[in-house]
PDB file of C-alpha atoms in Angstrom:
ATOM      1  CA  ASP A   1      72.175 109.600 114.535  1.00  0.00           C
ATOM      2  CA  ILE A   2      74.405 111.768 112.597  1.00  0.00           C
ATOM      3  CA  GLU A   3      74.111 115.538 113.668  1.00  0.00           C
ATOM      4  CA  TRP A   4      75.755 118.634 112.459  1.00  0.00           C
ATOM      5  CA  THR A   5      75.876 122.323 113.379  1.00  0.00           C
ATOM      6  CA  PRO A   6      73.870 124.776 110.876  1.00  0.00           C
ATOM      7  CA  GLY A   7      75.956 127.480 109.372  1.00  0.00           C
ATOM      8  CA  ASP A   8      73.039 130.124 109.051  1.00  0.00           C
ATOM      9  CA  ASN A   9      69.332 130.123 108.443  1.00  0.00           C
ATOM     10  CA  GLU A  10      69.255 127.321 105.801  1.00  0.00           C
ATOM     11  CA  ALA A  11      65.993 125.218 105.503  1.00  0.00           C
ATOM     12  CA  ALA A  12      67.245 122.152 104.515  1.00  0.00           C
ATOM     13  CA  TRP A  13      70.588 120.006 103.888  1.00  0.00           C
ATOM     14  CA  ASN A  14      71.652 117.488 101.429  1.00  0.00           C
ATOM     15  CA  ILE A  15      73.371 114.545 102.818  1.00  0.00           C
ATOM     16  CA  ILE A  16      75.682 111.744 101.319  1.00  0.00           C
ATOM     17  CA  ILE A  17      76.803 108.687 103.431  1.00  0.00           C
ATOM     18  CA  SER A  18      79.186 106.659 101.472  1.00  0.00           C
ATOM     19  CA  ASP A  19      81.790 103.815 102.392  1.00  0.00           C
ATOM     20  CA  THR A  20      84.317 105.449  99.998  1.00  0.00           C
ATOM     21  CA  ALA A  21      85.464 108.908  99.585  1.00  0.00           C
ATOM     22  CA  VAL A  22      83.294 110.844  97.179  1.00  0.00           C
ATOM     23  CA  VAL A  23      84.982 112.556  94.038  1.00  0.00           C
ATOM     24  CA  ASP A  24      82.004 113.481  91.698  1.00  0.00           C
ATOM     25  CA  PHE A  25      79.356 114.819  93.781  1.00  0.00           C
ATOM     26  CA  ASP A  26      77.120 115.251  90.769  1.00  0.00           C
ATOM     27  CA  ALA A  27      76.954 111.334  90.455  1.00  0.00           C
ATOM     28  CA  TRP A  28      75.025 111.051  93.538  1.00  0.00           C
ATOM     29  CA  THR A  29      71.459 111.642  94.637  1.00  0.00           C
ATOM     30  CA  PRO A  30      71.809 112.729  98.105  1.00  0.00           C
ATOM     31  CA  GLU A  31      69.301 112.233 101.001  1.00  0.00           C
ATOM     32  CA  VAL A  32      67.498 115.539 101.991  1.00  0.00           C
ATOM     33  CA  ALA A  33      66.968 116.613 105.775  1.00  0.00           C
ATOM     34  CA  THR A  34      64.976 119.295 106.937  1.00  0.00           C
ATOM     35  CA  ILE A  35      66.319 119.335 110.513  1.00  0.00           C
ATOM     36  CA  ASN A  36      70.158 119.050 111.431  1.00  0.00           C
ATOM     37  CA  THR A  37      70.059 115.215 112.349  1.00  0.00           C
ATOM     38  CA  PHE A  38      69.864 112.262 110.144  1.00  0.00           C
ATOM     39  CA  ASN A  39      69.218 108.656 110.984  1.00  0.00           C
ATOM     40  CA  ALA A  40      70.952 106.286 108.736  1.00  0.00           C
ATOM     41  CA  THR A  41      71.053 102.455 108.690  1.00  0.00           C
ATOM     42  CA  LEU A  42      74.623 101.550 108.531  1.00  0.00           C
ATOM     43  CA  ASN A  43      76.574  98.324 108.102  1.00  0.00           C
ATOM     44  CA  SER A  44      78.812  97.159 111.013  1.00  0.00           C
ATOM     45  CA  ASN A  45      82.638  97.390 110.843  1.00  0.00           C
ATOM     46  CA  THR A  46      82.596  99.717 108.192  1.00  0.00           C
ATOM     47  CA  THR A  47      84.122 103.247 107.607  1.00  0.00           C
ATOM     48  CA  TYR A  48      81.865 105.902 106.451  1.00  0.00           C
ATOM     49  CA  TYR A  49      82.400 109.217 104.774  1.00  0.00           C
ATOM     50  CA  VAL A  50      79.657 111.879 105.611  1.00  0.00           C
ATOM     51  CA  TYR A  51      79.083 114.989 103.385  1.00  0.00           C
ATOM     52  CA  VAL A  52      76.658 117.873 104.180  1.00  0.00           C
ATOM     53  CA  GLN A  53      75.532 120.676 101.831  1.00  0.00           C
ATOM     54  CA  ALA A  54      73.169 123.458 103.170  1.00  0.00           C
ATOM     55  CA  VAL A  55      70.309 124.243 100.910  1.00  0.00           C
ATOM     56  CA  CYS A  56      69.769 127.941 101.335  1.00  0.00           C
ATOM     57  CA  ASN A  57      66.834 128.373  98.984  1.00  0.00           C
ATOM     58  CA  GLU A  58      65.541 126.644  95.856  1.00  0.00           C
ATOM     59  CA  PHE A  59      68.215 128.423  93.665  1.00  0.00           C
ATOM     60  CA  GLU A  60      71.285 128.356  95.997  1.00  0.00           C
ATOM     61  CA  SER A  61      73.255 125.890  97.982  1.00  0.00           C
ATOM     62  CA  SER A  62      76.494 125.803  99.748  1.00  0.00           C
ATOM     63  CA  GLU A  63      79.472 123.822  98.831  1.00  0.00           C
ATOM     64  CA  TRP A  64      79.555 120.357 100.000  1.00  0.00           C
ATOM     65  CA  SER A  65      81.509 120.011 103.361  1.00  0.00           C
ATOM     66  CA  ASN A  66      84.544 118.235 103.973  1.00  0.00           C
ATOM     67  CA  PRO A  67      83.885 114.538 105.038  1.00  0.00           C
ATOM     68  CA  ALA A  68      83.512 113.617 108.499  1.00  0.00           C
ATOM     69  CA  THR A  69      84.622 109.901 108.924  1.00  0.00           C
ATOM     70  CA  PHE A  70      83.791 107.379 111.566  1.00  0.00           C
ATOM     71  CA  HIS A  71      84.078 103.610 111.739  1.00  0.00           C
ATOM     72  CA  THR A  72      80.907 101.604 113.099  1.00  0.00           C
ATOM     73  CA  ALA A  73      81.206  98.975 115.732  1.00  0.00           C
ATOM     74  CA  LEU A  74      81.446  95.249 115.055  1.00  0.00           C
ATOM     75  CA  ALA A  75      78.570  93.151 115.720  1.00  0.00           C
ATOM     76  CA  ALA A  76      79.491  90.026 118.122  1.00  0.00           C
ATOM     77  CA  PRO A  77      80.373  87.426 117.500  1.00  0.00           C
ATOM     78  CA  PHE A  78      83.333  87.788 115.315  1.00  0.00           C
ATOM     79  CA  THR A  79      86.892  86.500 114.703  1.00  0.00           C
ATOM     80  CA  GLU A  80      89.952  88.082 113.307  1.00  0.00           C
ATOM     81  CA  GLY A  81      92.892  85.815 111.946  1.00  0.00           C
ATOM     82  CA  PHE A  82      95.118  88.544 110.708  1.00  0.00           C
ATOM     83  CA  GLU A  83      95.671  86.871 107.335  1.00  0.00           C
ATOM     84  CA  GLY A  84      96.031  88.796 104.277  1.00  0.00           C
ATOM     85  CA  ILE A  85      97.684  91.642 106.204  1.00  0.00           C
ATOM     86  CA  THR A  86     101.397  92.300 105.348  1.00  0.00           C
ATOM     87  CA  TYR A  87     101.895  95.231 107.693  1.00  0.00           C
ATOM     88  CA  GLY A  88     100.106  97.272 110.225  1.00  0.00           C
ATOM     89  CA  VAL A  89      97.002  96.351 111.724  1.00  0.00           C
ATOM     90  CA  PRO A  90      93.354  95.322 110.177  1.00  0.00           C
ATOM     91  CA  ALA A  91      90.957  97.972 109.052  1.00  0.00           C
ATOM     92  CA  GLY A  92      89.295  99.545 111.787  1.00  0.00           C
ATOM     93  CA  TRP A  93      92.051  98.425 114.420  1.00  0.00           C
ATOM     94  CA  SER A  94      94.526 101.142 115.772  1.00  0.00           C
ATOM     95  CA  VAL A  95      97.445 101.530 117.800  1.00  0.00           C
ATOM     96  CA  GLY A  96      98.538 103.700 120.532  1.00  0.00           C
ATOM     97  CA  GLY A  97     100.530 104.397 123.546  1.00  0.00           C
ATOM     98  CA  THR A  98     103.820 106.378 124.202  1.00  0.00           C
ATOM     99  CA  ALA A  99     106.196 103.795 122.559  1.00  0.00           C
ATOM    100  CA  SER A 100     107.921 104.793 119.418  1.00  0.00           C
ATOM    101  CA  SER A 101     106.257 103.912 116.020  1.00  0.00           C
ATOM    102  CA  SER A 102     108.928 101.091 115.349  1.00  0.00           C
ATOM    103  CA  THR A 103     107.786  99.164 118.342  1.00  0.00           C
ATOM    104  CA  LEU A 104     103.948  99.375 118.111  1.00  0.00           C
ATOM    105  CA  TRP A 105     101.734  96.454 117.111  1.00  0.00           C
ATOM    106  CA  SER A 106     102.102  95.358 113.577  1.00  0.00           C
ATOM    107  CA  ALA A 107     101.550  92.158 111.543  1.00  0.00           C
ATOM    108  CA  ASP A 108     104.813  92.384 109.789  1.00  0.00           C
ATOM    109  CA  ILE A 109     106.030  90.130 112.656  1.00  0.00           C
ATOM    110  CA  THR A 110     105.240  86.566 111.363  1.00  0.00           C
ATOM    111  CA  THR A 111     107.719  84.383 113.335  1.00  0.00           C
ATOM    112  CA  TYR A 112     109.070  84.625 116.852  1.00  0.00           C
ATOM    113  CA  ALA A 113     112.707  83.584 117.661  1.00  0.00           C
ATOM    114  CA  ASN A 114     111.716  82.044 121.368  1.00  0.00           C
ATOM    115  CA  TYR A 115     108.568  80.237 120.248  1.00  0.00           C
ATOM    116  CA  GLY A 116     108.653  79.658 116.626  1.00  0.00           C
ATOM    117  CA  ALA A 117     105.961  80.059 114.108  1.00  0.00           C
ATOM    118  CA  THR A 118     102.461  81.702 114.692  1.00  0.00           C
ATOM    119  CA  HIS A 119      99.883  79.665 116.626  1.00  0.00           C
ATOM    120  CA  SER A 120      97.843  79.126 113.378  1.00  0.00           C
ATOM    121  CA  GLY A 121      97.905  80.578 109.815  1.00  0.00           C
ATOM    122  CA  SER A 122     100.697  82.695 108.501  1.00  0.00           C
ATOM    123  CA  ARG A 123      99.942  85.772 110.468  1.00  0.00           C
ATOM    124  CA  ALA A 124      99.898  87.352 113.758  1.00  0.00           C
ATOM    125  CA  LEU A 125     100.100  90.894 115.645  1.00  0.00           C
ATOM    126  CA  GLY A 126     103.344  91.274 117.649  1.00  0.00           C
ATOM    127  CA  PHE A 127     105.215  94.219 118.981  1.00  0.00           C
ATOM    128  CA  ASN A 128     109.059  94.828 119.489  1.00  0.00           C
ATOM    129  CA  ILE A 129     109.194  95.464 123.122  1.00  0.00           C
ATOM    130  CA  TYR A 130     112.932  95.007 123.556  1.00  0.00           C
ATOM    131  CA  SER A 131     113.385  98.241 121.254  1.00  0.00           C
ATOM    132  CA  ALA A 132     110.634 100.393 123.384  1.00  0.00           C
ATOM    133  CA  ASP A 133     112.133 102.877 125.914  1.00  0.00           C
ATOM    134  CA  GLU A 134     111.691 101.692 129.681  1.00  0.00           C
ATOM    135  CA  GLY A 135     108.301 103.143 130.956  1.00  0.00           C
ATOM    136  CA  THR A 136     106.634 103.327 127.652  1.00  0.00           C
ATOM    137  CA  THR A 137     103.516 101.590 126.525  1.00  0.00           C
ATOM    138  CA  ALA A 138     102.209  99.798 123.103  1.00  0.00           C
ATOM    139  CA  ILE A 139      98.460  99.873 123.109  1.00  0.00           C
ATOM    140  CA  LEU A 140      96.341  97.744 120.689  1.00  0.00           C
ATOM    141  CA  TYR A 141      92.720  98.749 119.953  1.00  0.00           C
ATOM    142  CA  PRO A 142      90.475  96.403 118.115  1.00  0.00           C
ATOM    143  CA  PRO A 143      87.276  98.179 116.665  1.00  0.00           C
ATOM    144  CA  ALA A 144      84.507  99.001 119.257  1.00  0.00           C
ATOM    145  CA  PHE A 145      81.840  96.144 118.971  1.00  0.00           C
ATOM    146  CA  ALA A 146      78.158  95.635 120.213  1.00  0.00           C
ATOM    147  CA  LEU A 147      77.379  92.987 122.898  1.00  0.00           C
ATOM    148  CA  ASP A 148      73.709  91.744 122.573  1.00  0.00           C
ATOM    149  CA  GLY A 149      74.173  88.530 124.555  1.00  0.00           C
ATOM    150  CA  ASP A 150      76.249  86.346 126.751  1.00  0.00           C
ATOM    151  CA  TYR A 151      79.975  86.310 124.961  1.00  0.00           C
ATOM    152  CA  THR A 152      83.292  85.078 125.901  1.00  0.00           C
ATOM    153  CA  LEU A 153      86.384  86.729 124.629  1.00  0.00           C
ATOM    154  CA  SER A 154      89.184  84.189 123.341  1.00  0.00           C
ATOM    155  CA  PHE A 155      92.546  84.897 121.924  1.00  0.00           C
ATOM    156  CA  TRP A 156      96.100  83.055 121.827  1.00  0.00           C
ATOM    157  CA  ALA A 157      99.176  85.014 122.823  1.00  0.00           C
ATOM    158  CA  SER A 158     102.803  84.180 123.718  1.00  0.00           C
ATOM    159  CA  ASN A 159     105.001  86.685 125.659  1.00  0.00           C
ATOM    160  CA  ALA A 160     108.650  86.184 126.068  1.00  0.00           C
ATOM    161  CA  SER A 161     109.259  89.586 127.655  1.00  0.00           C
ATOM    162  CA  SER A 162     109.602  90.541 131.346  1.00  0.00           C
ATOM    163  CA  ASN A 163     106.335  92.592 131.190  1.00  0.00           C
ATOM    164  CA  ALA A 164     102.947  91.348 131.461  1.00  0.00           C
ATOM    165  CA  ILE A 165     100.299  92.331 128.602  1.00  0.00           C
ATOM    166  CA  THR A 166      96.924  93.580 130.292  1.00  0.00           C
ATOM    167  CA  VAL A 167      93.783  93.068 128.212  1.00  0.00           C
ATOM    168  CA  ALA A 168      91.014  95.652 129.494  1.00  0.00           C
ATOM    169  CA  ILE A 169      87.557  96.597 128.506  1.00  0.00           C
ATOM    170  CA  SER A 170      85.792 100.061 128.384  1.00  0.00           C
ATOM    171  CA  THR A 171      82.088 100.766 127.969  1.00  0.00           C
ATOM    172  CA  ASP A 172      82.301 104.414 127.818  1.00  0.00           C
ATOM    173  CA  ASN A 173      84.355 104.909 124.612  1.00  0.00           C
ATOM    174  CA  GLY A 174      87.723 104.624 125.955  1.00  0.00           C
ATOM    175  CA  VAL A 175      87.403 107.178 128.845  1.00  0.00           C
ATOM    176  CA  SER A 176      87.912 104.389 131.678  1.00  0.00           C
ATOM    177  CA  TYR A 177      88.885 100.714 131.490  1.00  0.00           C
ATOM    178  CA  THR A 178      88.335  97.512 133.783  1.00  0.00           C
ATOM    179  CA  ASN A 179      91.060  94.719 133.495  1.00  0.00           C
ATOM    180  CA  LEU A 180      89.846  91.458 131.925  1.00  0.00           C
ATOM    181  CA  THR A 181      93.015  89.269 132.229  1.00  0.00           C
ATOM    182  CA  THR A 182      96.620  89.334 131.670  1.00  0.00           C
ATOM    183  CA  VAL A 183      99.142  87.648 129.650  1.00  0.00           C
ATOM    184  CA  PRO A 184     101.979  86.969 132.300  1.00  0.00           C
ATOM    185  CA  ALA A 185     105.570  87.825 131.550  1.00  0.00           C
ATOM    186  CA  GLY A 186     107.541  85.116 129.962  1.00  0.00           C
ATOM    187  CA  SER A 187     104.374  82.812 129.423  1.00  0.00           C
ATOM    188  CA  GLY A 188     105.277  81.373 126.166  1.00  0.00           C
ATOM    189  CA  PRO A 189     104.743  79.419 124.065  1.00  0.00           C
ATOM    190  CA  TRP A 190     101.159  80.291 122.700  1.00  0.00           C
ATOM    191  CA  THR A 191      98.519  79.918 125.290  1.00  0.00           C
ATOM    192  CA  GLU A 192      94.923  80.529 124.816  1.00  0.00           C
ATOM    193  CA  TYR A 193      93.210  82.993 127.218  1.00  0.00           C
ATOM    194  CA  THR A 194      89.499  83.790 127.706  1.00  0.00           C
ATOM    195  CA  ALA A 195      87.617  86.259 129.713  1.00  0.00           C
ATOM    196  CA  ASP A 196      83.644  86.217 130.255  1.00  0.00           C
ATOM    197  CA  LEU A 197      81.829  89.096 128.829  1.00  0.00           C
ATOM    198  CA  SER A 198      78.573  88.400 129.770  1.00  0.00           C
ATOM    199  CA  SER A 199      78.313  91.115 132.283  1.00  0.00           C
ATOM    200  CA  TYR A 200      78.870  93.748 129.416  1.00  0.00           C
ATOM    201  CA  SER A 201      75.748  92.649 127.287  1.00  0.00           C
ATOM    202  CA  GLY A 202      73.737  95.595 126.064  1.00  0.00           C
ATOM    203  CA  ASN A 203      76.932  97.827 125.818  1.00  0.00           C
ATOM    204  CA  ASN A 204      79.229  98.859 123.064  1.00  0.00           C
ATOM    205  CA  VAL A 205      82.777  98.191 124.195  1.00  0.00           C
ATOM    206  CA  ILE A 206      86.376  98.640 123.297  1.00  0.00           C
ATOM    207  CA  VAL A 207      88.859  96.017 124.407  1.00  0.00           C
TER     208      VAL A 207
END
């Protein structure tokens, strides 16, 4: 559900939900709500923009709100090969941690000096750990996704560094994480890693 806080004593609201930013509001026929919550059918793995306008009476309405944006969860199963990405991460993915921006995960690293080309295709995500300050972290966040059955996480990785890469899962929107598997330090070349996700069925998760 999409919910908002009433501004005053308005009796209804106009709502626009779009997968692109709205420029011309007059070109839209908005949905109408008489309570400050709205149930919408949305596509998975999609960024949405939500705009709300208070209807004061039949003659007066407020200006449209600034957009509230969010990205819906993926529906398992899904795959990501990083093809067609020249820099950064795929849509819906994000990076974090305490390392400087120049060392964070990005698809602009296409070959690896120690282990040669990518595992398959022409792209991969990587980060420059050798330029990161000691004690900093570089975190990669795929989109949240919904688990409705017994699934297995599978990915290929190589790690030439002296630091292990931890893969963890959260069921509370990133508040806490449980370790799933580890890519050991110095564990190249490319190796497939798997983790059983069956115990997380019924949850929206972040890995």
